[in-house]
mmCIF file of C-alpha atoms and ligand atoms in Angstrom:
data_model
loop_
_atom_site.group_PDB
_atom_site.id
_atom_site.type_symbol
_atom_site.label_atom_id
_atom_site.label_comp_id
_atom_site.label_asym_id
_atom_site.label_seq_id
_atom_site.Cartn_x
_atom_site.Cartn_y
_atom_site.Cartn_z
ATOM 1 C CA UNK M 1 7.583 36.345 -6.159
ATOM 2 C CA UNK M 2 7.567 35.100 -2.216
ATOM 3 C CA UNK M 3 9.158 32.302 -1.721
ATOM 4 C CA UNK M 4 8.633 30.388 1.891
ATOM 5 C CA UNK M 5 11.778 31.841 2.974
ATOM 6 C CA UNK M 6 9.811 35.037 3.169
ATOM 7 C CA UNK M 7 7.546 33.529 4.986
ATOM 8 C CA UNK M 8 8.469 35.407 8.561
ATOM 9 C CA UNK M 9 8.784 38.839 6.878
ATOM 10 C CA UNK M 10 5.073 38.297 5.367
ATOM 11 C CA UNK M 11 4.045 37.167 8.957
ATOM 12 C CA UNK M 12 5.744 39.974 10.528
ATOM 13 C CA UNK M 13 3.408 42.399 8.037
ATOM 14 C CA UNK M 14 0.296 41.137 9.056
ATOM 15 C CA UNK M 15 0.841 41.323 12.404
ATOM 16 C CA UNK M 16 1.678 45.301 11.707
ATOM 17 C CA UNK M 17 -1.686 45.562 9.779
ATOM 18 C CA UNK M 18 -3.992 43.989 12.109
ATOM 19 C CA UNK M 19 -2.744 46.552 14.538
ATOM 20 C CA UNK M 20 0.399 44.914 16.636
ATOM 21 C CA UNK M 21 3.505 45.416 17.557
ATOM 22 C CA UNK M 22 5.495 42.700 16.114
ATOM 23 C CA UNK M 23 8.443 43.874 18.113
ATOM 24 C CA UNK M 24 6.826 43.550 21.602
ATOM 25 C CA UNK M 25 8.033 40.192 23.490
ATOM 26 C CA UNK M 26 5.704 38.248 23.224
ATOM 27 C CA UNK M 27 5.361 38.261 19.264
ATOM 28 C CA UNK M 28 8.893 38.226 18.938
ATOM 29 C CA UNK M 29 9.085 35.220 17.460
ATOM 30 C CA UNK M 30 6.064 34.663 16.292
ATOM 31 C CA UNK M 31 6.649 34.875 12.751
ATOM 32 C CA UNK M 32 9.320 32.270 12.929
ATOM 33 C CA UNK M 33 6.862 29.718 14.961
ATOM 34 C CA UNK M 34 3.881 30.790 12.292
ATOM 35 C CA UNK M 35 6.288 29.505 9.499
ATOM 36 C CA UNK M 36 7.082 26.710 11.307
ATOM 37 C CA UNK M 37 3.211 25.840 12.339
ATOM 38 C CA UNK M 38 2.066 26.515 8.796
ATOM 39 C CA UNK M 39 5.170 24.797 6.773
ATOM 40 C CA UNK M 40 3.733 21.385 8.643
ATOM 41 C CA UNK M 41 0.068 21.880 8.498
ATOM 42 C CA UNK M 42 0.666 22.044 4.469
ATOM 43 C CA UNK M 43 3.395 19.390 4.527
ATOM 44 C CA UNK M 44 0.629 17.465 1.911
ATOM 45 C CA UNK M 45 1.663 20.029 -0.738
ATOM 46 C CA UNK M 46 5.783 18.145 -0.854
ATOM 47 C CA UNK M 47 4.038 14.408 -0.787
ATOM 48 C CA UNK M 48 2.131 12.399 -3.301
ATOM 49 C CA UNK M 49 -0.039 9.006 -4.061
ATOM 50 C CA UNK M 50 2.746 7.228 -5.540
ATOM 51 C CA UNK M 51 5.733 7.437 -2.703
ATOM 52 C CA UNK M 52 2.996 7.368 -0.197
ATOM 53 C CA UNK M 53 1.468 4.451 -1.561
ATOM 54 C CA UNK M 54 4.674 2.857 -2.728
ATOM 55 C CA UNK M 55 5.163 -1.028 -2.023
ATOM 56 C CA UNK M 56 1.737 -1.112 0.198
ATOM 57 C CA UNK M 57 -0.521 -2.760 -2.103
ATOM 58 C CA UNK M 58 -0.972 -6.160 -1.611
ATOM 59 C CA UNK M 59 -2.623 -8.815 -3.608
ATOM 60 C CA UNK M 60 -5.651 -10.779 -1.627
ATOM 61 C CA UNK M 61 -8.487 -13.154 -2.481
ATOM 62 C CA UNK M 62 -10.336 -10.977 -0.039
ATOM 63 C CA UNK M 63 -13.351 -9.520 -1.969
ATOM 64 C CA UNK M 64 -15.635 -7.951 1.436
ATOM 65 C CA UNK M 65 -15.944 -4.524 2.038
ATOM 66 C CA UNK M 66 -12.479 -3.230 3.834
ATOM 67 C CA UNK M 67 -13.739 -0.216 6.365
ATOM 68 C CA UNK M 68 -11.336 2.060 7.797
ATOM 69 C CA UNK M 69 -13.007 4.361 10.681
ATOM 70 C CA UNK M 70 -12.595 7.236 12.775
ATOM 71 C CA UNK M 71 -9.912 8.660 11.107
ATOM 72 C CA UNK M 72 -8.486 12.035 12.434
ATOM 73 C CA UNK M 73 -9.198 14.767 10.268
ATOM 74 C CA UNK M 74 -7.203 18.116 10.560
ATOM 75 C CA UNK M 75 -7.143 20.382 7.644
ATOM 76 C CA UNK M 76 -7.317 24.103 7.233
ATOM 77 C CA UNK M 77 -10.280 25.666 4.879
ATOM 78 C CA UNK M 78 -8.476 27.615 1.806
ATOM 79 C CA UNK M 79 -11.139 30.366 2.168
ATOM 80 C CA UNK M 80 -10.281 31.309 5.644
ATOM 81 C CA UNK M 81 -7.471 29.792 6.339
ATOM 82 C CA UNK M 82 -8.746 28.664 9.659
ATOM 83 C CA UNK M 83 -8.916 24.812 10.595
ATOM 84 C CA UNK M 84 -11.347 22.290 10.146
ATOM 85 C CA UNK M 85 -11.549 19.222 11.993
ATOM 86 C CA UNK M 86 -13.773 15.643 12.562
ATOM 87 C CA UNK M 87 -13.348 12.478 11.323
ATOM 88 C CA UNK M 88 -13.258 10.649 8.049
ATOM 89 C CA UNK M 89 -14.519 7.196 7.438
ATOM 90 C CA UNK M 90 -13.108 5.463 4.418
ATOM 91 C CA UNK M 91 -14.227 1.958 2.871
ATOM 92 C CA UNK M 92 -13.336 0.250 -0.098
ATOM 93 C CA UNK M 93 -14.213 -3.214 -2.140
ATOM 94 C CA UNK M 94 -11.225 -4.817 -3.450
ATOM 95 C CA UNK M 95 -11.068 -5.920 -6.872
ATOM 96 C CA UNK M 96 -7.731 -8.306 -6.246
ATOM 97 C CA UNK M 97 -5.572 -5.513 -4.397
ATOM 98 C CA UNK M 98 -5.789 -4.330 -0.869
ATOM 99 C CA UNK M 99 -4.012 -1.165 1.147
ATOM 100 C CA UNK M 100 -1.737 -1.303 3.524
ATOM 101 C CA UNK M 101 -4.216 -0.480 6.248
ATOM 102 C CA UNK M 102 -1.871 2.428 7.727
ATOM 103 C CA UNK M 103 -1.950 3.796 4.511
ATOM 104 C CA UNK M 104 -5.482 4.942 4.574
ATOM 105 C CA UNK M 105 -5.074 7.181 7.566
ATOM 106 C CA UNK M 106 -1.305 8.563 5.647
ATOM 107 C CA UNK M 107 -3.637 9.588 2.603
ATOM 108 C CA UNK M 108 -6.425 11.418 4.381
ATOM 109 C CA UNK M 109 -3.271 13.506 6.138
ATOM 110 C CA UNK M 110 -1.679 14.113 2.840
ATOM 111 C CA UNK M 111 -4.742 15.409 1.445
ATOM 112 C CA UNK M 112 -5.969 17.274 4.803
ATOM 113 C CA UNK M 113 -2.701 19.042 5.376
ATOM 114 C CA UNK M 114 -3.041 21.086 2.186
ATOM 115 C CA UNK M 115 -5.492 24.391 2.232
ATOM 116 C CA UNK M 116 -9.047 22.422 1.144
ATOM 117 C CA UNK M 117 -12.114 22.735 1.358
ATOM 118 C CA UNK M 118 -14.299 19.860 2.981
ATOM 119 C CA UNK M 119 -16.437 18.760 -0.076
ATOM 120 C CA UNK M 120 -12.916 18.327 -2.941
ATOM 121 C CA UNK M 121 -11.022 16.242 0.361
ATOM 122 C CA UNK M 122 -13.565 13.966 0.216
ATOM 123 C CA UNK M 123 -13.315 13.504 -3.199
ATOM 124 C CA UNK M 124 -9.791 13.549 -3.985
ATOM 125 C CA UNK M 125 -9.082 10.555 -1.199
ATOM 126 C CA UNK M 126 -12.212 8.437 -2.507
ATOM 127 C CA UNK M 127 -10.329 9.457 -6.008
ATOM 128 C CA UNK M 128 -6.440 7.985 -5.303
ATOM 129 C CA UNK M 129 -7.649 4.964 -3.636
ATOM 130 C CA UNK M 130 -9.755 4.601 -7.223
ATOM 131 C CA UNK M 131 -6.491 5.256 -8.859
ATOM 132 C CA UNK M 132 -4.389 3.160 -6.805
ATOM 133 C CA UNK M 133 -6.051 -0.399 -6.001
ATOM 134 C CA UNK M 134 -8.801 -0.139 -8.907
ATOM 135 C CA UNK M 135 -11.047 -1.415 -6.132
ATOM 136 C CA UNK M 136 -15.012 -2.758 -6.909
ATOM 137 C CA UNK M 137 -15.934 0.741 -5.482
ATOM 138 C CA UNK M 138 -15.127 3.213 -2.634
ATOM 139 C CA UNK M 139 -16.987 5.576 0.085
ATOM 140 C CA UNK M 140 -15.696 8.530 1.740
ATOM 141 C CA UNK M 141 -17.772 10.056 4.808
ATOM 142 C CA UNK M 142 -16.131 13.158 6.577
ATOM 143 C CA UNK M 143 -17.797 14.895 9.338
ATOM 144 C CA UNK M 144 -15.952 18.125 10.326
ATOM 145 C CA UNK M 145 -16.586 21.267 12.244
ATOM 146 C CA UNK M 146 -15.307 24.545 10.523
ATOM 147 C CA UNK M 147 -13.844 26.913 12.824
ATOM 148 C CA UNK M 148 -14.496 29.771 10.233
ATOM 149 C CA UNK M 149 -18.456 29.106 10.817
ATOM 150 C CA UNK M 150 -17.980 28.140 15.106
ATOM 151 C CA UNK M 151 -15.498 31.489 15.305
ATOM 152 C CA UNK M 152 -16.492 33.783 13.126
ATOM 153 C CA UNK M 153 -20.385 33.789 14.702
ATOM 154 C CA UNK M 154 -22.015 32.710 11.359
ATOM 155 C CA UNK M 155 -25.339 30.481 12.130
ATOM 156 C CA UNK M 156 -25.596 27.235 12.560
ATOM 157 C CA UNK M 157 -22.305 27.616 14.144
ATOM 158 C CA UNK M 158 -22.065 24.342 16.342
ATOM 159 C CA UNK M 159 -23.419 22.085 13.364
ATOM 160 C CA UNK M 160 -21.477 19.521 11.945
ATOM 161 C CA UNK M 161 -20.600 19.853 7.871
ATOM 162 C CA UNK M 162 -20.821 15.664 6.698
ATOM 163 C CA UNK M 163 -19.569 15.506 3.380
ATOM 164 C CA UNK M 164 -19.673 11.998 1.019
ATOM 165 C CA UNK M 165 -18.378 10.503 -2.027
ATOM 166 C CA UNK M 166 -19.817 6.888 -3.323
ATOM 167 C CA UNK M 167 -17.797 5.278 -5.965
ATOM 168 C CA UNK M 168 -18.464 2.270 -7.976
ATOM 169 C CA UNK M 169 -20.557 -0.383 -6.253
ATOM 170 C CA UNK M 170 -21.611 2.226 -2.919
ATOM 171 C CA UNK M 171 -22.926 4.438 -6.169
ATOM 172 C CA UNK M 172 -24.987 2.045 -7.640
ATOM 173 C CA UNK M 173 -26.098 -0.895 -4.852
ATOM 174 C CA UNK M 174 -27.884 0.069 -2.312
ATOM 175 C CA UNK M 175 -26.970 -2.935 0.051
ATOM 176 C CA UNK M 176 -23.156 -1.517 0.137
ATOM 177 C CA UNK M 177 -24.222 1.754 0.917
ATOM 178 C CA UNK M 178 -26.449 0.760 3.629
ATOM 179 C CA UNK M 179 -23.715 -1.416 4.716
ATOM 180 C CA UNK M 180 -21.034 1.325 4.658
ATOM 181 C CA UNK M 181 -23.795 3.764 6.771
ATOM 182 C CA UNK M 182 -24.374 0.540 9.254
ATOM 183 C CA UNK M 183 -20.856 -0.346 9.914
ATOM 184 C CA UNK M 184 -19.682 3.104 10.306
ATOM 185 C CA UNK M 185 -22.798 3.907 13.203
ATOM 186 C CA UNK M 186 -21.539 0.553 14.771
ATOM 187 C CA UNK M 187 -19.550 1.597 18.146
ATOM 188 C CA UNK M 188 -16.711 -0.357 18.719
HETATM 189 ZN ZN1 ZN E 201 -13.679 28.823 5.824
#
């Protein structure tokens, strides 16, 4: 079995079988900076909800809808192992407990910097803040471009994959949802 200490040596073989020289000086050290590049785009694998979230949940009396826009998306997709990138927009009703709001953008990351693809991201961060604040409901938006379609010449190759997940109240009332779209068109 590899382990990611054979990470260079694996590197080092692909670069033979697409047809390099892995000794010539410019890929010298490639395999090394590959590792490196590739250890911290999946950094998500070593974290988790609960240290991430730990000690950021506060109780409020605050019961309107909590919008967190914009955020950065980076991710790679686990079919091509190529990245895919846009922007996430995350709300959430509390039922009693609120995120810390820096924690919102730390959970899309954790997710994102594992090999995904677009549609289970969306999910699995409208999922842990289910999990962790139990909130009235939750809605996930991401909008990303995937550089295996722009790249790779495949059609449609400058359109923009939006993906969504409605939770709770933005499943079932319409005036959330239409309040989640709204506030998320707004320009600040
Ligand atoms: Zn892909």
């Amino acid at each position: 079995m590899s382990t990611p200490k054979d990470l260079p040596k694996h590197i080092k073989a692909i670069l033979t079988a697409i047809g390099e020289d892995p000794n010539r000086e410019g890929l010298k050290r490639t395999p090394e900076r590959v590792e490196k590049s590739l250890k911290f785009l999946t950094q998500g694998y070593k974290q988790n909800i609960k240290t991430l979230l730990n000690e950021a949940l506060f109780t409020v009396p605050y019961d309107e809808m909590v919008i967190i826009k914009d955020i950065d998306v980076y991710s790679l997709c686990e079919h091509h192992l190529l990245p895919f990138f846009g922007k996430a927009h995350v709300a959430y009703i509390p039922n009693g407990k609120v995120l810390g709001l820096s924690k919102v953008p730390r959970l899309v990351d954790m997710f994102a910097r594992r090999l995904q693809v677009q549609e289970r991201l969306t999910v699995e961060i409208a999922e842990a803040i289910i999990e962790a604040i139990k909130p009235r409901g939750v809605g996930v938006i991401i909008e990303a471009m995937h550089f295996c379609m722009i790249m790779r010449g495949v059609e449609k190759q400058n359109s923009m994959i939006i993906t969504s997940t409605l939770l709770g109240a933005f499943r079932t009332r319409q005036e959330t949802r239409s309040e989640f779209m709204t506030l998320i068109r707004q320009k600040a």
